[in-house]
mmCIF file of N, CA and C in Angstrom:
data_model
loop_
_atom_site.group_PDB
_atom_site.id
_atom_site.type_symbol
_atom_site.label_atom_id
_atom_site.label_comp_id
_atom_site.label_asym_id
_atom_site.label_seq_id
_atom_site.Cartn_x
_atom_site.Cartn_y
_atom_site.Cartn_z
ATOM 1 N N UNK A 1 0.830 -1.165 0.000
ATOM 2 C CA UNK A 1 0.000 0.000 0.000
ATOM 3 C C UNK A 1 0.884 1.241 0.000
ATOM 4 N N UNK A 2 0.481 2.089 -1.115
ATOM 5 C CA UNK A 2 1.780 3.232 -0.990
ATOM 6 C C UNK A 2 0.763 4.217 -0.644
ATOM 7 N N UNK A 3 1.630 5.840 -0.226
ATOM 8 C CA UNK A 3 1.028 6.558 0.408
ATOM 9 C C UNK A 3 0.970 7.809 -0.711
ATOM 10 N N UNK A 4 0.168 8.282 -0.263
ATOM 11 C CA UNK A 4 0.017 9.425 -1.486
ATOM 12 C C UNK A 4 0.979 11.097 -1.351
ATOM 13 N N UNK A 5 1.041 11.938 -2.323
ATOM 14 C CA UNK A 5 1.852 12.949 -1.607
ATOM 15 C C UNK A 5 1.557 14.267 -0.602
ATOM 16 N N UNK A 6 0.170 14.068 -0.512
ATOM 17 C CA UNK A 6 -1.023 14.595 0.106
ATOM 18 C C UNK A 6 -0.627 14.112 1.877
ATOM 19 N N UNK A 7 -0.093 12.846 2.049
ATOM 20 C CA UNK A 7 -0.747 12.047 2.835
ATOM 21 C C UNK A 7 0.939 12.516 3.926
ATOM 22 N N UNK A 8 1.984 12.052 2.570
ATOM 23 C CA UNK A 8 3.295 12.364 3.264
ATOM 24 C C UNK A 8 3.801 14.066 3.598
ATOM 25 N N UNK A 9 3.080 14.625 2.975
ATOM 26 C CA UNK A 9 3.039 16.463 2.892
ATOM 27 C C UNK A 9 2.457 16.614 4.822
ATOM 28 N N UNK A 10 1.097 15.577 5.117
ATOM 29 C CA UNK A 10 0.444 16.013 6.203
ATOM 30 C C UNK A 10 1.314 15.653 7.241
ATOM 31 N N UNK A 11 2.220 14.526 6.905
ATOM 32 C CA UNK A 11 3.150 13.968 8.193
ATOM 33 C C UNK A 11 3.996 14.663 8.293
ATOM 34 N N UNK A 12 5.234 14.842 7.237
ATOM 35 C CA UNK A 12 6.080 15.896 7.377
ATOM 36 C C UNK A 12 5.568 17.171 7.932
ATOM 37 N N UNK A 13 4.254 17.446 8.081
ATOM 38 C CA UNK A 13 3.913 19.120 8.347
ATOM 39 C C UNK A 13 3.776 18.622 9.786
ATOM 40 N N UNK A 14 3.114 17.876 10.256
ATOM 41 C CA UNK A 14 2.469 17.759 11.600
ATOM 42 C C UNK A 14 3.970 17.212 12.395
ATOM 43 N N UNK A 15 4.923 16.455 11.793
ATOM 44 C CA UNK A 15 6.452 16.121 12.241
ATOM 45 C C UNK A 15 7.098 17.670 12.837
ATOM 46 N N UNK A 16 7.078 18.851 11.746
ATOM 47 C CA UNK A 16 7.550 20.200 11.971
ATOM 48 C C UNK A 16 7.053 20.555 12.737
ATOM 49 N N UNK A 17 5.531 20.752 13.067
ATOM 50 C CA UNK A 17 4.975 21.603 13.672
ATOM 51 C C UNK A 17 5.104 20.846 15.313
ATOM 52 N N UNK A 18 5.265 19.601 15.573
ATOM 53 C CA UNK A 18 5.288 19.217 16.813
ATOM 54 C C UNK A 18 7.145 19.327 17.382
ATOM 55 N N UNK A 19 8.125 19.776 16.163
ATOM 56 C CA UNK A 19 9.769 19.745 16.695
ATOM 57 C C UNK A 19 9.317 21.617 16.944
ATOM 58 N N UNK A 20 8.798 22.266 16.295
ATOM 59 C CA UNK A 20 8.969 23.461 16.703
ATOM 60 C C UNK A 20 8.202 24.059 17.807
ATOM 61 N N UNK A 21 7.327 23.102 18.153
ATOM 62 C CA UNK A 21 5.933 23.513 19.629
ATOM 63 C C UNK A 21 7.565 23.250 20.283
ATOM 64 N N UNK A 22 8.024 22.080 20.430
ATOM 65 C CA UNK A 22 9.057 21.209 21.371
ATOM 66 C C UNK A 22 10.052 21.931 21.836
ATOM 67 N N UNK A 23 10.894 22.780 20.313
ATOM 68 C CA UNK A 23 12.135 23.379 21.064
ATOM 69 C C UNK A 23 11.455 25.365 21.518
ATOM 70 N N UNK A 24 10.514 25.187 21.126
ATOM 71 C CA UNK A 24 9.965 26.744 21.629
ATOM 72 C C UNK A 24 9.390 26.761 22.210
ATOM 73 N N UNK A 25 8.739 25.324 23.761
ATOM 74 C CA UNK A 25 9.112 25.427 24.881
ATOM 75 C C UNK A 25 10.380 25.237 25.473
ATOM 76 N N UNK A 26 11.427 24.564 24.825
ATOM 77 C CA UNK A 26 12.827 24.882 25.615
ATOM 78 C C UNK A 26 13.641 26.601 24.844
ATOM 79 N N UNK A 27 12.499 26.741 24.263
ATOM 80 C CA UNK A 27 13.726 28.272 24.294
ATOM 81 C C UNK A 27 12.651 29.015 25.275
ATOM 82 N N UNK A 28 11.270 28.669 25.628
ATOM 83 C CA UNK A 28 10.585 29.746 26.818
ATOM 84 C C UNK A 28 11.656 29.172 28.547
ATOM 85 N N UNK A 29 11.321 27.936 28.245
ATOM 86 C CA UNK A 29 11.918 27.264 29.473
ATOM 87 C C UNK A 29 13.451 27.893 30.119
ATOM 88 N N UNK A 30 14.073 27.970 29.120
ATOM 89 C CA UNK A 30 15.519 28.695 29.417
ATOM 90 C C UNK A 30 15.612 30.209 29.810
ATOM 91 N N UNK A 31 14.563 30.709 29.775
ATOM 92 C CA UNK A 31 13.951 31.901 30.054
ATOM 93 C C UNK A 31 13.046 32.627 31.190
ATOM 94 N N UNK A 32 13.350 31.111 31.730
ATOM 95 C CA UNK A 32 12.319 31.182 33.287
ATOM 96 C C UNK A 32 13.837 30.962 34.349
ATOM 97 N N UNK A 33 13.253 31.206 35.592
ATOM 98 C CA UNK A 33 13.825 31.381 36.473
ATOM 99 C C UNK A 33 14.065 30.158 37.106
ATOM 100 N N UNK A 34 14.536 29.517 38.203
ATOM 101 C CA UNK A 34 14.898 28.288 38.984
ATOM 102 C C UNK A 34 13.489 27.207 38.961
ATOM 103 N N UNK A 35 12.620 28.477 40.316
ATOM 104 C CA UNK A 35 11.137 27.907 40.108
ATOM 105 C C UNK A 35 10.187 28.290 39.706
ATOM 106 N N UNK A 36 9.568 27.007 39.011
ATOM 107 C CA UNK A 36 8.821 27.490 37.959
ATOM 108 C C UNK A 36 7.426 27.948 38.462
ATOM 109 N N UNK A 37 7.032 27.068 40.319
ATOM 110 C CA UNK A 37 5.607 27.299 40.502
ATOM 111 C C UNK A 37 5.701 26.496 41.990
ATOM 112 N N UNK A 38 4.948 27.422 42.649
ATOM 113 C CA UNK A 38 4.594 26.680 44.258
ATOM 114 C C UNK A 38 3.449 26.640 44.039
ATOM 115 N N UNK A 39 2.711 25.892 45.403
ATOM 116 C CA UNK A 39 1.674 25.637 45.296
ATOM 117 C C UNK A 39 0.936 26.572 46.574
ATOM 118 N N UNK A 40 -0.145 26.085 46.223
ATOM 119 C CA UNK A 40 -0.695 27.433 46.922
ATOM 120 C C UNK A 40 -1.076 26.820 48.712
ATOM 121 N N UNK A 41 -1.058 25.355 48.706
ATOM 122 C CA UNK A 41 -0.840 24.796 50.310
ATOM 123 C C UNK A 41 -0.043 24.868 50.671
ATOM 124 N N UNK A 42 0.133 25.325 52.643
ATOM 125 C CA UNK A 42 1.516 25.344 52.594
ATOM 126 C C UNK A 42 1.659 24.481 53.791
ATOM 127 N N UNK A 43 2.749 24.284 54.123
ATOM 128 C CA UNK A 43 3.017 23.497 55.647
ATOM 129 C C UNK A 43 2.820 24.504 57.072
ATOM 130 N N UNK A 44 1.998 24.404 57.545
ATOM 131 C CA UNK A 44 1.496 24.961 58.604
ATOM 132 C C UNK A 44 2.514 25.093 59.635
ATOM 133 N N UNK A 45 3.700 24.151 59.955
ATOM 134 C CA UNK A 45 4.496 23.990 60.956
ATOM 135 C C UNK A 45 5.817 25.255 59.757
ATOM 136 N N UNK A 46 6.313 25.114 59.007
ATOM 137 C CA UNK A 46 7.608 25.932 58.382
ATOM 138 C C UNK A 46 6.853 26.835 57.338
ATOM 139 N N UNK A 47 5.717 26.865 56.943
ATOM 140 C CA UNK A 47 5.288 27.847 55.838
ATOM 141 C C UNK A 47 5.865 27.942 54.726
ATOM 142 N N UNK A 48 6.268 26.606 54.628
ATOM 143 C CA UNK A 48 6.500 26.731 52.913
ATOM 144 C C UNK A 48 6.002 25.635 51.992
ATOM 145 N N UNK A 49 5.785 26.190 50.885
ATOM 146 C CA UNK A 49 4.747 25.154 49.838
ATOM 147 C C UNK A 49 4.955 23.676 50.089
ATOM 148 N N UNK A 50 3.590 22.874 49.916
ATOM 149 C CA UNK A 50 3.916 21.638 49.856
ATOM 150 C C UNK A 50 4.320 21.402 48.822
ATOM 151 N N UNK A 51 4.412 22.223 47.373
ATOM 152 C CA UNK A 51 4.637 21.006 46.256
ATOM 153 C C UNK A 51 5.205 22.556 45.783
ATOM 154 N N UNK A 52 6.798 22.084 44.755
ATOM 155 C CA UNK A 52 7.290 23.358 44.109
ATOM 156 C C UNK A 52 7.964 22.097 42.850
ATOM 157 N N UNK A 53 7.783 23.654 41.837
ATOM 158 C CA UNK A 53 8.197 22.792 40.396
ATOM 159 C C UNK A 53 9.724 23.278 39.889
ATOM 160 N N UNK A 54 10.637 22.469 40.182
ATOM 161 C CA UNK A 54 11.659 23.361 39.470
ATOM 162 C C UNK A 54 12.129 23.182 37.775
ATOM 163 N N UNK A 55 12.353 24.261 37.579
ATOM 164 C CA UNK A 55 13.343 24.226 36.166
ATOM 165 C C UNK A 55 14.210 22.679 36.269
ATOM 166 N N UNK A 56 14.233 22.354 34.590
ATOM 167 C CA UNK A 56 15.046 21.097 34.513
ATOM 168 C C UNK A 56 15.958 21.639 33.953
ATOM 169 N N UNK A 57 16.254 23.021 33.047
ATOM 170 C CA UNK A 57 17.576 24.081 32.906
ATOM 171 C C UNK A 57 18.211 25.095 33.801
ATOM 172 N N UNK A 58 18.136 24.289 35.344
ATOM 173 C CA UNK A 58 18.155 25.543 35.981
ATOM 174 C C UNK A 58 19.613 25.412 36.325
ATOM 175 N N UNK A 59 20.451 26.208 36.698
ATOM 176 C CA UNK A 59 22.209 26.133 37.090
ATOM 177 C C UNK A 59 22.042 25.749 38.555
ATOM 178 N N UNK A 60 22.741 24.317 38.408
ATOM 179 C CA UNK A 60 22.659 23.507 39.453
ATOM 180 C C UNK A 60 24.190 23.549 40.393
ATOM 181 N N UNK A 61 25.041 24.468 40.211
ATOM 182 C CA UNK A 61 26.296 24.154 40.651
ATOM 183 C C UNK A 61 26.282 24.402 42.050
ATOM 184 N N UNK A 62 25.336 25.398 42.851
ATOM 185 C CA UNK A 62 25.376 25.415 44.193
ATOM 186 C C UNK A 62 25.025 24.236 44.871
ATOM 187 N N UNK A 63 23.672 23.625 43.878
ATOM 188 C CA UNK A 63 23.203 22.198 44.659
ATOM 189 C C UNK A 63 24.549 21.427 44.490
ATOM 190 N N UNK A 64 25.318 21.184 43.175
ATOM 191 C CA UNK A 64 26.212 19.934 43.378
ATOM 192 C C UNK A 64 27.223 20.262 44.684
ATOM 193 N N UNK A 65 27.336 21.740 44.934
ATOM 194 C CA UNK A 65 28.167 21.798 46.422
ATOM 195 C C UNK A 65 27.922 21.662 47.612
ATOM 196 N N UNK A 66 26.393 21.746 47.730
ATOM 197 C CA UNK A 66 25.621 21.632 48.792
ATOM 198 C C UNK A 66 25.546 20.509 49.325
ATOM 199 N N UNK A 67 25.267 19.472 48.101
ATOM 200 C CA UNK A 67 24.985 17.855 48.326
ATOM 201 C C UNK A 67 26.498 17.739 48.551
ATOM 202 N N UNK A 68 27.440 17.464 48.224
ATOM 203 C CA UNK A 68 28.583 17.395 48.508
ATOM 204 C C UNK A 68 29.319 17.901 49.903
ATOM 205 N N UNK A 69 28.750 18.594 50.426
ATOM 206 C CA UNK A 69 28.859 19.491 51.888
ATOM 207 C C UNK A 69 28.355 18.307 52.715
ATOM 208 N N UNK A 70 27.140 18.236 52.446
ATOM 209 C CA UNK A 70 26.086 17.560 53.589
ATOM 210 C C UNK A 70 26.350 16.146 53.179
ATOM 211 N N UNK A 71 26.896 15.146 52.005
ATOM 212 C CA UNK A 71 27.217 13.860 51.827
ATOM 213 C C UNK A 71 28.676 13.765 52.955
ATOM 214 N N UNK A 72 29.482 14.659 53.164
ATOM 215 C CA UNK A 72 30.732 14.482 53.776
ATOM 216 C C UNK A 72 30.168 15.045 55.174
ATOM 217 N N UNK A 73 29.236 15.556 55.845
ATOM 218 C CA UNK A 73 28.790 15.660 56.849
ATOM 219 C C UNK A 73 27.759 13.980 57.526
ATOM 220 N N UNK A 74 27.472 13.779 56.429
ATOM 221 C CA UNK A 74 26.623 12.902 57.050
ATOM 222 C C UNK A 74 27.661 11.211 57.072
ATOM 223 N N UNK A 75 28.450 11.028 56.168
ATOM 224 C CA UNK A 75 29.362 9.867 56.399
ATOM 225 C C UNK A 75 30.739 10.470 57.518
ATOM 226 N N UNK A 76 30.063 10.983 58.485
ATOM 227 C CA UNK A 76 31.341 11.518 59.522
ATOM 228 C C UNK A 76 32.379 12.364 59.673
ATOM 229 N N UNK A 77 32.592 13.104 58.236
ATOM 230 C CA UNK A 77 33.843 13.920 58.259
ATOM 231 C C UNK A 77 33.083 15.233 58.985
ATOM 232 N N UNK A 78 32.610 15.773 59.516
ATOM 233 C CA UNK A 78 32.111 16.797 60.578
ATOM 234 C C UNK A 78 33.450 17.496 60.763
ATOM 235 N N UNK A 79 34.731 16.864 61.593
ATOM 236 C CA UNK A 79 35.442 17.854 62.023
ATOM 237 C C UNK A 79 35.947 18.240 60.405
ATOM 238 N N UNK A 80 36.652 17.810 59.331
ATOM 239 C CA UNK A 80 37.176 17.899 58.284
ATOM 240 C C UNK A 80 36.197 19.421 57.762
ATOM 241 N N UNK A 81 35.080 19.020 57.223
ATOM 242 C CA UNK A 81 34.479 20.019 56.711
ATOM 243 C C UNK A 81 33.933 21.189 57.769
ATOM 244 N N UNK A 82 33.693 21.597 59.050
ATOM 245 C CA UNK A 82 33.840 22.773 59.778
ATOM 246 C C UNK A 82 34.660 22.877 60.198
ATOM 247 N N UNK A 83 36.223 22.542 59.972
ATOM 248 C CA UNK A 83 37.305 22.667 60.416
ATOM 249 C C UNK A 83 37.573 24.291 59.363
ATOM 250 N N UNK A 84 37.129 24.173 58.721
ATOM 251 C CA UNK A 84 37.649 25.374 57.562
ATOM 252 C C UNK A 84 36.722 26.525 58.127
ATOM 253 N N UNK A 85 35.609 26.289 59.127
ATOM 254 C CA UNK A 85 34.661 27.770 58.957
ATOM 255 C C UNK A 85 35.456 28.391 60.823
ATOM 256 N N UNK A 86 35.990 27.230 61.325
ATOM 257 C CA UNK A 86 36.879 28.250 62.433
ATOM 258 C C UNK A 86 37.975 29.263 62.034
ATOM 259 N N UNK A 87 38.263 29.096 61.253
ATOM 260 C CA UNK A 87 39.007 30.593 60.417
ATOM 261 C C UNK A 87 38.371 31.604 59.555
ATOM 262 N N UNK A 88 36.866 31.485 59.666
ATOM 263 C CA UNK A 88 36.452 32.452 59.104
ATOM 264 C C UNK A 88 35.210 32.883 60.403
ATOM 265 N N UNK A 89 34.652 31.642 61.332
ATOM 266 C CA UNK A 89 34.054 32.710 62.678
ATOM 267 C C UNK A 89 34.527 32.486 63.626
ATOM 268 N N UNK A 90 34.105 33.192 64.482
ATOM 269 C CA UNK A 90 34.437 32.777 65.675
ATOM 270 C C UNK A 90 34.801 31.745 66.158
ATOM 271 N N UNK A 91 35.601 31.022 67.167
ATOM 272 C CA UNK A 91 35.716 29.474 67.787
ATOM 273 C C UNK A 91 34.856 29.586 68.684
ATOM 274 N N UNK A 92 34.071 30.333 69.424
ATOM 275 C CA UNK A 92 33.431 29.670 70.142
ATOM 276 C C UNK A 92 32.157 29.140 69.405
ATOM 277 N N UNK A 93 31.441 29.691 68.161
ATOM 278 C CA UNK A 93 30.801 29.412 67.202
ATOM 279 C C UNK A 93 30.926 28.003 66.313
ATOM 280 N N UNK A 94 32.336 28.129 65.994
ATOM 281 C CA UNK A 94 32.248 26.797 65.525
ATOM 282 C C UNK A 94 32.523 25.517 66.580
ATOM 283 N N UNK A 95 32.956 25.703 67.610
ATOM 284 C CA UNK A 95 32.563 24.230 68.621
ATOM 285 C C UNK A 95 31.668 24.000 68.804
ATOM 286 N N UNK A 96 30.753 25.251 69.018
ATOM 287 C CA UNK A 96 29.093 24.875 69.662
ATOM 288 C C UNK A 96 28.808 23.686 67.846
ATOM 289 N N UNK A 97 28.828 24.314 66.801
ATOM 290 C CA UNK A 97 28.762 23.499 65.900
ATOM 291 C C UNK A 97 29.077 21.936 65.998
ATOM 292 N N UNK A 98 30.588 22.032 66.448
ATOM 293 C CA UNK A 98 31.209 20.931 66.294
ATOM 294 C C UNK A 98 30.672 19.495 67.491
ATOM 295 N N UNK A 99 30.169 20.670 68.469
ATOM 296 C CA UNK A 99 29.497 19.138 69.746
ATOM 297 C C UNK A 99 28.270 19.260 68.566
ATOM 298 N N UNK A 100 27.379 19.765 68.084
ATOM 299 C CA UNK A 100 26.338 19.356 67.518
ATOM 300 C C UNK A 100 26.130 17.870 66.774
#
């Protein structure tokens, strides 16, 4: 069964028109900010949204340092990683930290 040129004209058009909907939400998307949307419930105990949408283009390099902070906090290096913030506060500040 062959297809007519009517038939392949409608695919190729509807092929274009669904790559250009596609990348002209990633050129709006790149154009938005971190988050994209909270919700309008919030947690009664901390007041902040139960549900938030983030960007999947958003610049993630603080999170990869963050997680990286708190992965070496939580497998025990504690003194290693606040060993560096007693030269920038106070010591009596960072022990109270450090019994924490």
């Amino acid at each position: 069964m062959g297809f007519s040129r009517t038939q392949i004209a409608i695919a190729v058009g509807a092929g274009v028109l669904v790559l250009l909907i596609f990348f002209g939400y990633l050129f709006w998307l790149n154009g938005q900010g971190p988050v994209l949307s909270r919700s309008d419930d919030r947690d009664p105990l901390s007041g902040t949204p139960t549900s938030i949408s983030l960007n999947p283009l958003r610049d993630r390099t603080t999170e990869r340092v963050a997680t990286k902070y708190l992965d070496a906090l939580r497998d025990g290096h504690c003194q290693e990683q606040l060993a560096e913030w007693g030269r920038d506060y106070r010591k009596k500040v960072c022990r109270f930290y450090l019994r924490l």
